[in-house]
Amino acid sequence: IERNTDYNGNYIANGLIGKEFKLGKKDNQTLSLGVKITYAGGKRYSYVDTVETNAKSEIVFLDEGYNTLRFKDYFRLDVKVNYVLNTAKVTHEFGLDIVNITQQENIAGLTYVPNPDNPSKPYDFRKQLGFLPLFYYKIDFKLGGKRTTGSPL
């Protein structure tokens, strides 16, 4: 029996574009802008065995027709902005990564949700991470002619 894997969405397309701008007269400062886009076919899933799911209080899939269903297509747009200042002994980087800027509600899978009013549907869709802004600061030290990266704060 041939079956699709969980992650066979049939297609995926990724795009990445960025630009770095030099600032200041000494060329020791840069501002970078970047955009990443991902579009993919939805992850596979199967029909739920509602009787076993209710009995075990966890999702149980039917073997028949395994991975024949697909969640809706996946889309995510990320934006990144960072500023870098290079000095003789230290490099400072300040950045902002905005993950899922369009706040797309992509589906990650199914989760068990008991429903006494409707025992024929004891599950719901589990969504992936939504909009997430990430601010960071990174410092690199130059010691004895070599650059050493510090942990991001």
mmCIF file of C-alpha atoms in Angstrom:
data_model
loop_
_atom_site.group_PDB
_atom_site.id
_atom_site.type_symbol
_atom_site.label_atom_id
_atom_site.label_comp_id
_atom_site.label_asym_id
_atom_site.label_seq_id
_atom_site.Cartn_x
_atom_site.Cartn_y
_atom_site.Cartn_z
ATOM 1 C CA ILE A 1 0.000 0.000 0.000
ATOM 2 C CA GLU A 2 1.431 3.366 -0.986
ATOM 3 C CA ARG A 3 0.601 6.338 1.209
ATOM 4 C CA ASN A 4 1.652 9.948 1.431
ATOM 5 C CA THR A 5 3.955 11.044 4.238
ATOM 6 C CA ASP A 6 2.688 13.588 6.775
ATOM 7 C CA TYR A 7 4.690 16.389 5.125
ATOM 8 C CA ASN A 8 3.841 15.719 1.478
ATOM 9 C CA GLY A 9 2.104 18.956 0.591
ATOM 10 C CA ASN A 10 2.881 18.312 -3.117
ATOM 11 C CA TYR A 11 4.690 21.637 -3.566
ATOM 12 C CA ILE A 12 6.614 24.394 -1.822
ATOM 13 C CA ALA A 13 8.007 27.728 -2.935
ATOM 14 C CA ASN A 14 10.390 29.926 -0.940
ATOM 15 C CA GLY A 15 11.623 33.375 -1.788
ATOM 16 C CA LEU A 16 14.205 35.534 -0.080
ATOM 17 C CA ILE A 17 15.336 39.044 -0.901
ATOM 18 C CA GLY A 18 17.495 41.472 1.025
ATOM 19 C CA LYS A 19 19.458 44.665 0.713
ATOM 20 C CA GLU A 20 22.295 46.068 2.801
ATOM 21 C CA PHE A 21 22.945 49.801 2.988
ATOM 22 C CA LYS A 22 26.238 51.309 4.177
ATOM 23 C CA LEU A 23 25.824 54.215 6.567
ATOM 24 C CA GLY A 24 28.306 56.768 7.820
ATOM 25 C CA LYS A 25 31.512 58.083 6.317
ATOM 26 C CA LYS A 26 33.746 55.298 7.672
ATOM 27 C CA ASP A 27 31.641 52.446 6.248
ATOM 28 C CA ASN A 28 31.479 50.929 9.730
ATOM 29 C CA GLN A 29 27.686 50.968 9.925
ATOM 30 C CA THR A 30 25.148 49.024 7.916
ATOM 31 C CA LEU A 31 21.394 48.805 7.781
ATOM 32 C CA SER A 32 19.942 45.592 6.348
ATOM 33 C CA LEU A 33 16.422 44.867 5.195
ATOM 34 C CA GLY A 34 15.122 41.432 4.245
ATOM 35 C CA VAL A 35 11.912 39.671 3.287
ATOM 36 C CA LYS A 36 11.205 35.946 3.250
ATOM 37 C CA ILE A 37 8.087 34.340 1.813
ATOM 38 C CA THR A 38 6.967 30.716 1.992
ATOM 39 C CA TYR A 39 4.018 29.121 0.220
ATOM 40 C CA ALA A 40 3.420 25.393 0.502
ATOM 41 C CA GLY A 41 0.776 22.766 0.097
ATOM 42 C CA GLY A 42 -0.939 21.832 3.337
ATOM 43 C CA LYS A 43 0.325 19.080 5.611
ATOM 44 C CA ARG A 44 -1.381 15.692 5.317
ATOM 45 C CA TYR A 45 -3.700 14.145 7.869
ATOM 46 C CA SER A 46 -6.160 11.282 8.175
ATOM 47 C CA TYR A 47 -9.733 10.576 9.111
ATOM 48 C CA VAL A 48 -10.256 10.459 12.873
ATOM 49 C CA ASP A 49 -11.615 7.340 14.586
ATOM 50 C CA THR A 50 -14.068 9.236 16.819
ATOM 51 C CA VAL A 51 -15.039 6.209 18.941
ATOM 52 C CA GLU A 52 -11.403 5.363 19.823
ATOM 53 C CA THR A 53 -10.518 9.042 20.194
ATOM 54 C CA ASN A 54 -13.297 9.549 22.757
ATOM 55 C CA ALA A 55 -12.368 6.322 24.569
ATOM 56 C CA LYS A 56 -8.620 7.101 24.787
ATOM 57 C CA SER A 57 -8.940 10.893 25.187
ATOM 58 C CA GLU A 58 -6.402 11.439 22.402
ATOM 59 C CA ILE A 59 -6.524 11.624 18.626
ATOM 60 C CA VAL A 60 -6.648 8.196 16.968
ATOM 61 C CA PHE A 61 -6.561 8.058 13.183
ATOM 62 C CA LEU A 62 -8.123 5.412 10.966
ATOM 63 C CA ASP A 63 -5.662 3.223 9.058
ATOM 64 C CA GLU A 64 -7.950 3.220 6.040
ATOM 65 C CA GLY A 65 -7.267 6.321 3.983
ATOM 66 C CA TYR A 66 -4.228 7.334 6.023
ATOM 67 C CA ASN A 67 -2.924 10.786 4.975
ATOM 68 C CA THR A 68 -5.492 11.248 2.232
ATOM 69 C CA LEU A 69 -6.683 14.595 3.616
ATOM 70 C CA ARG A 70 -4.743 17.857 3.507
ATOM 71 C CA PHE A 71 -4.900 21.005 5.590
ATOM 72 C CA LYS A 72 -5.275 24.303 3.761
ATOM 73 C CA ASP A 73 -2.170 25.697 2.073
ATOM 74 C CA TYR A 74 0.575 27.244 4.199
ATOM 75 C CA PHE A 75 1.657 30.852 3.737
ATOM 76 C CA ARG A 76 4.084 32.956 5.764
ATOM 77 C CA LEU A 77 5.741 36.318 5.189
ATOM 78 C CA ASP A 78 8.649 37.384 7.418
ATOM 79 C CA VAL A 79 10.471 40.730 7.507
ATOM 80 C CA LYS A 80 13.857 41.480 9.055
ATOM 81 C CA VAL A 81 15.588 44.787 9.791
ATOM 82 C CA ASN A 82 18.980 45.075 11.472
ATOM 83 C CA TYR A 83 21.595 47.690 12.180
ATOM 84 C CA VAL A 84 25.288 46.780 12.580
ATOM 85 C CA LEU A 85 27.988 49.001 14.050
ATOM 86 C CA ASN A 86 31.591 47.790 13.616
ATOM 87 C CA THR A 87 34.339 49.221 15.827
ATOM 88 C CA ALA A 88 37.969 48.168 16.237
ATOM 89 C CA LYS A 89 37.263 45.606 18.977
ATOM 90 C CA VAL A 90 33.481 45.166 19.096
ATOM 91 C CA THR A 91 30.612 44.706 16.652
ATOM 92 C CA HIS A 92 27.089 45.580 17.831
ATOM 93 C CA GLU A 93 24.015 44.294 16.015
ATOM 94 C CA PHE A 94 20.478 45.429 16.778
ATOM 95 C CA GLY A 95 17.705 43.649 14.968
ATOM 96 C CA LEU A 96 14.006 43.119 14.560
ATOM 97 C CA ASP A 97 12.593 39.949 13.006
ATOM 98 C CA ILE A 98 8.864 40.072 12.345
ATOM 99 C CA VAL A 99 7.616 36.523 11.868
ATOM 100 C CA ASN A 100 4.289 35.991 10.068
ATOM 101 C CA ILE A 101 3.685 39.697 9.505
ATOM 102 C CA THR A 102 0.359 38.972 7.758
ATOM 103 C CA GLN A 103 -0.893 37.067 10.840
ATOM 104 C CA GLN A 104 -1.786 34.042 8.708
ATOM 105 C CA GLU A 105 -3.438 31.266 10.753
ATOM 106 C CA ASN A 106 -1.611 28.215 9.423
ATOM 107 C CA ILE A 107 -2.729 24.816 10.685
ATOM 108 C CA ALA A 108 -0.174 22.619 12.448
ATOM 109 C CA GLY A 109 -2.350 19.596 13.123
ATOM 110 C CA LEU A 110 -5.310 18.227 15.026
ATOM 111 C CA THR A 111 -5.682 18.273 18.785
ATOM 112 C CA TYR A 112 -8.021 16.396 21.091
ATOM 113 C CA VAL A 113 -10.827 18.607 22.404
ATOM 114 C CA PRO A 114 -13.626 16.738 24.188
ATOM 115 C CA ASN A 115 -17.007 17.981 23.052
ATOM 116 C CA PRO A 116 -19.932 16.593 25.085
ATOM 117 C CA ASP A 117 -22.419 18.452 22.871
ATOM 118 C CA ASN A 118 -21.002 16.857 19.703
ATOM 119 C CA PRO A 119 -19.113 13.597 20.462
ATOM 120 C CA SER A 120 -18.738 12.965 16.720
ATOM 121 C CA LYS A 121 -16.106 15.746 16.563
ATOM 122 C CA PRO A 122 -13.755 15.362 19.567
ATOM 123 C CA TYR A 123 -10.953 17.348 17.924
ATOM 124 C CA ASP A 124 -10.111 20.761 16.582
ATOM 125 C CA PHE A 125 -7.413 22.336 14.458
ATOM 126 C CA ARG A 126 -4.182 23.335 16.222
ATOM 127 C CA LYS A 127 -2.777 26.511 14.735
ATOM 128 C CA GLN A 128 0.883 27.391 14.279
ATOM 129 C CA LEU A 129 2.571 30.410 15.748
ATOM 130 C CA GLY A 130 0.932 33.661 14.697
ATOM 131 C CA PHE A 131 2.458 37.120 14.477
ATOM 132 C CA LEU A 132 5.719 37.284 16.436
ATOM 133 C CA PRO A 133 8.057 40.303 16.645
ATOM 134 C CA LEU A 134 11.546 39.347 17.860
ATOM 135 C CA PHE A 135 13.908 42.075 19.022
ATOM 136 C CA TYR A 136 17.543 41.170 19.550
ATOM 137 C CA TYR A 137 20.952 42.578 20.370
ATOM 138 C CA LYS A 138 24.137 40.692 19.491
ATOM 139 C CA ILE A 139 27.686 41.640 20.376
ATOM 140 C CA ASP A 140 30.908 40.231 18.863
ATOM 141 C CA PHE A 141 34.231 40.843 20.609
ATOM 142 C CA LYS A 142 37.545 40.883 18.787
ATOM 143 C CA LEU A 143 40.181 39.330 21.059
ATOM 144 C CA GLY A 144 43.776 38.786 19.934
ATOM 145 C CA GLY A 145 43.000 39.199 16.249
ATOM 146 C CA LYS A 146 39.998 36.842 16.280
ATOM 147 C CA ARG A 147 36.336 37.721 16.503
ATOM 148 C CA THR A 148 34.341 35.950 19.239
ATOM 149 C CA THR A 149 30.547 35.959 19.138
ATOM 150 C CA GLY A 150 28.670 36.722 22.349
ATOM 151 C CA SER A 151 25.263 35.310 23.167
ATOM 152 C CA PRO A 152 22.266 37.316 21.918
ATOM 153 C CA LEU A 153 20.431 39.148 24.705
#
